[in-house]
PDB file of C-alpha atoms in Angstrom:
ATOM      1  CA  UNK A   1     -18.037 -21.739   4.465  1.00 38.00           C
ATOM      2  CA  UNK A   2     -18.176 -25.457   4.156  1.00 40.00           C
ATOM      3  CA  UNK A   3     -15.647 -27.532   6.036  1.00 37.00           C
ATOM      4  CA  UNK A   4     -14.737 -31.024   5.002  1.00 39.00           C
ATOM      5  CA  UNK A   5     -12.307 -33.502   6.443  1.00 38.00           C
ATOM      6  CA  UNK A   6      -8.729 -33.765   5.368  1.00 40.00           C
ATOM      7  CA  UNK A   7      -5.267 -33.040   6.542  1.00 40.00           C
ATOM      8  CA  UNK A   8      -4.489 -29.684   8.064  1.00 41.00           C
ATOM      9  CA  UNK A   9      -2.207 -27.234   6.367  1.00 40.00           C
ATOM     10  CA  UNK A  10       1.187 -26.631   7.862  1.00 41.00           C
ATOM     11  CA  UNK A  11       4.436 -25.146   6.702  1.00 42.00           C
ATOM     12  CA  UNK A  12       6.801 -22.248   7.038  1.00 44.00           C
ATOM     13  CA  UNK A  13       7.380 -19.281   4.799  1.00 43.00           C
ATOM     14  CA  UNK A  14       9.466 -21.482   2.561  1.00 44.00           C
ATOM     15  CA  UNK A  15      11.541 -18.793   0.862  1.00 43.00           C
ATOM     16  CA  UNK A  16      14.230 -18.207   3.455  1.00 45.00           C
ATOM     17  CA  UNK A  17      14.598 -14.698   2.032  1.00 46.00           C
ATOM     18  CA  UNK A  18      13.595 -11.802   4.215  1.00 48.00           C
ATOM     19  CA  UNK A  19      12.890  -8.367   2.860  1.00 47.00           C
ATOM     20  CA  UNK A  20      14.899  -5.461   4.208  1.00 53.00           C
ATOM     21  CA  UNK A  21      13.263  -3.551   7.015  1.00 53.00           C
ATOM     22  CA  UNK A  22      12.479   0.145   6.716  1.00 51.00           C
ATOM     23  CA  UNK A  23      13.376   0.464  10.402  1.00 54.00           C
ATOM     24  CA  UNK A  24      16.975  -0.302   9.480  1.00 58.00           C
ATOM     25  CA  UNK A  25      17.201   2.919   7.464  1.00 60.00           C
ATOM     26  CA  UNK A  26      17.467   5.131  10.531  1.00 62.00           C
ATOM     27  CA  UNK A  27      17.324   8.747   9.417  1.00 67.00           C
ATOM     28  CA  UNK A  28      16.334   8.032   5.819  1.00 76.00           C
ATOM     29  CA  UNK A  29      13.577   9.934   4.077  1.00 89.00           C
ATOM     30  CA  UNK A  30      10.171   9.028   5.627  1.00 89.00           C
ATOM     31  CA  UNK A  31       8.668   8.753   2.145  1.00 92.00           C
ATOM     32  CA  UNK A  32      11.360   6.217   1.212  1.00 92.00           C
ATOM     33  CA  UNK A  33      10.749   4.297   4.450  1.00 92.00           C
ATOM     34  CA  UNK A  34       7.015   4.124   3.706  1.00 93.00           C
ATOM     35  CA  UNK A  35       7.700   2.955   0.141  1.00 94.00           C
ATOM     36  CA  UNK A  36       9.957   0.164   1.424  1.00 94.00           C
ATOM     37  CA  UNK A  37       7.349  -0.889   4.007  1.00 93.00           C
ATOM     38  CA  UNK A  38       4.652  -1.085   1.319  1.00 94.00           C
ATOM     39  CA  UNK A  39       6.902  -3.039  -1.055  1.00 96.00           C
ATOM     40  CA  UNK A  40       7.873  -5.416   1.768  1.00 94.00           C
ATOM     41  CA  UNK A  41       4.197  -6.053   2.530  1.00 93.00           C
ATOM     42  CA  UNK A  42       3.554  -6.720  -1.169  1.00 94.00           C
ATOM     43  CA  UNK A  43       6.439  -9.189  -1.254  1.00 95.00           C
ATOM     44  CA  UNK A  44       5.161 -11.038   1.825  1.00 91.00           C
ATOM     45  CA  UNK A  45       1.672 -11.240   0.329  1.00 91.00           C
ATOM     46  CA  UNK A  46       3.062 -12.584  -2.960  1.00 94.00           C
ATOM     47  CA  UNK A  47       5.060 -15.206  -1.044  1.00 93.00           C
ATOM     48  CA  UNK A  48       1.911 -16.313   0.798  1.00 90.00           C
ATOM     49  CA  UNK A  49      -0.068 -16.545  -2.449  1.00 92.00           C
ATOM     50  CA  UNK A  50       2.732 -18.560  -4.050  1.00 94.00           C
ATOM     51  CA  UNK A  51       2.944 -20.895  -1.047  1.00 93.00           C
ATOM     52  CA  UNK A  52      -0.836 -21.368  -0.974  1.00 93.00           C
ATOM     53  CA  UNK A  53      -1.015 -21.984  -4.726  1.00 94.00           C
ATOM     54  CA  UNK A  54       1.765 -24.547  -4.640  1.00 95.00           C
ATOM     55  CA  UNK A  55       0.318 -26.359  -1.620  1.00 94.00           C
ATOM     56  CA  UNK A  56      -3.262 -26.475  -2.904  1.00 95.00           C
ATOM     57  CA  UNK A  57      -2.193 -27.445  -6.440  1.00 94.00           C
ATOM     58  CA  UNK A  58      -0.230 -30.420  -5.105  1.00 94.00           C
ATOM     59  CA  UNK A  59      -3.102 -31.429  -2.827  1.00 94.00           C
ATOM     60  CA  UNK A  60      -6.031 -31.003  -5.210  1.00 94.00           C
ATOM     61  CA  UNK A  61      -4.871 -31.403  -8.803  1.00 92.00           C
ATOM     62  CA  UNK A  62      -4.633 -35.048  -9.843  1.00 86.00           C
ATOM     63  CA  UNK A  63      -4.668 -34.754 -13.614  1.00 84.00           C
ATOM     64  CA  UNK A  64      -4.588 -31.315 -15.239  1.00 84.00           C
ATOM     65  CA  UNK A  65      -7.127 -31.097 -18.026  1.00 86.00           C
ATOM     66  CA  UNK A  66      -9.124 -28.584 -20.029  1.00 89.00           C
ATOM     67  CA  UNK A  67     -11.756 -28.263 -17.274  1.00 90.00           C
ATOM     68  CA  UNK A  68     -11.710 -28.223 -13.480  1.00 89.00           C
ATOM     69  CA  UNK A  69     -13.948 -30.980 -12.147  1.00 91.00           C
ATOM     70  CA  UNK A  70     -16.226 -30.321  -9.176  1.00 93.00           C
ATOM     71  CA  UNK A  71     -14.134 -32.465  -6.809  1.00 94.00           C
ATOM     72  CA  UNK A  72     -10.986 -30.458  -7.584  1.00 93.00           C
ATOM     73  CA  UNK A  73     -12.882 -27.172  -7.348  1.00 94.00           C
ATOM     74  CA  UNK A  74     -14.259 -28.087  -3.918  1.00 96.00           C
ATOM     75  CA  UNK A  75     -10.800 -29.212  -2.815  1.00 96.00           C
ATOM     76  CA  UNK A  76      -9.249 -25.890  -3.926  1.00 95.00           C
ATOM     77  CA  UNK A  77     -11.918 -23.863  -2.107  1.00 96.00           C
ATOM     78  CA  UNK A  78     -11.457 -25.866   1.105  1.00 97.00           C
ATOM     79  CA  UNK A  79      -7.664 -25.758   0.818  1.00 96.00           C
ATOM     80  CA  UNK A  80      -7.591 -21.975   0.388  1.00 94.00           C
ATOM     81  CA  UNK A  81     -10.027 -21.481   3.279  1.00 96.00           C
ATOM     82  CA  UNK A  82      -7.954 -23.696   5.579  1.00 95.00           C
ATOM     83  CA  UNK A  83      -4.757 -21.929   4.508  1.00 92.00           C
ATOM     84  CA  UNK A  84      -6.255 -18.512   5.298  1.00 92.00           C
ATOM     85  CA  UNK A  85      -7.736 -19.709   8.597  1.00 94.00           C
ATOM     86  CA  UNK A  86      -4.431 -21.282   9.629  1.00 92.00           C
ATOM     87  CA  UNK A  87      -2.452 -18.179   8.686  1.00 89.00           C
ATOM     88  CA  UNK A  88      -4.853 -15.984  10.644  1.00 93.00           C
ATOM     89  CA  UNK A  89      -4.680 -18.307  13.654  1.00 95.00           C
ATOM     90  CA  UNK A  90      -0.876 -18.198  13.625  1.00 93.00           C
ATOM     91  CA  UNK A  91      -0.848 -14.387  13.360  1.00 90.00           C
ATOM     92  CA  UNK A  92      -3.304 -14.062  16.251  1.00 93.00           C
ATOM     93  CA  UNK A  93      -1.284 -16.497  18.343  1.00 94.00           C
ATOM     94  CA  UNK A  94       1.958 -14.610  17.681  1.00 92.00           C
ATOM     95  CA  UNK A  95       0.238 -11.351  18.593  1.00 92.00           C
ATOM     96  CA  UNK A  96      -1.028 -12.852  21.873  1.00 92.00           C
ATOM     97  CA  UNK A  97       2.444 -14.198  22.653  1.00 90.00           C
ATOM     98  CA  UNK A  98       4.000 -10.805  21.971  1.00 89.00           C
ATOM     99  CA  UNK A  99       1.451  -9.069  24.223  1.00 87.00           C
ATOM    100  CA  UNK A 100       2.111 -11.604  26.993  1.00 87.00           C
ATOM    101  CA  UNK A 101       5.861 -11.053  26.745  1.00 82.00           C
ATOM    102  CA  UNK A 102       5.522  -7.265  26.880  1.00 81.00           C
ATOM    103  CA  UNK A 103       3.110  -7.453  29.840  1.00 78.00           C
ATOM    104  CA  UNK A 104       5.529  -9.795  31.627  1.00 75.00           C
ATOM    105  CA  UNK A 105       8.462  -7.451  30.917  1.00 75.00           C
ATOM    106  CA  UNK A 106       6.494  -4.482  32.249  1.00 75.00           C
ATOM    107  CA  UNK A 107       5.624  -6.343  35.454  1.00 74.00           C
ATOM    108  CA  UNK A 108       9.322  -7.145  36.000  1.00 75.00           C
ATOM    109  CA  UNK A 109      10.365  -3.524  35.613  1.00 74.00           C
ATOM    110  CA  UNK A 110       7.867  -2.323  38.283  1.00 66.00           C
TER     111      UNK A 110
END
């Protein structure tokens, strides 16, 4: 992948709406729980795609026209790559933080 200069990508989930959790269903049908988990994952993915599209469109699209010029195309590619890299970094960081907290909690209970 090519990397070019430019501002980093930041931002929250933006929607403020959280999908219901299958864990909150308690003794509900396992098939229903799985369906809700899958639909929740789909919703989160769609929110990420929407957020990425909005962000990259604002950053890269100066004047919409019948064709995408090479500068805009390069900008979109770089923007999407940075968005994905940043999202992955944040997920990894949250996972590390969660592991640290659980290890710390286990050491306290010993």
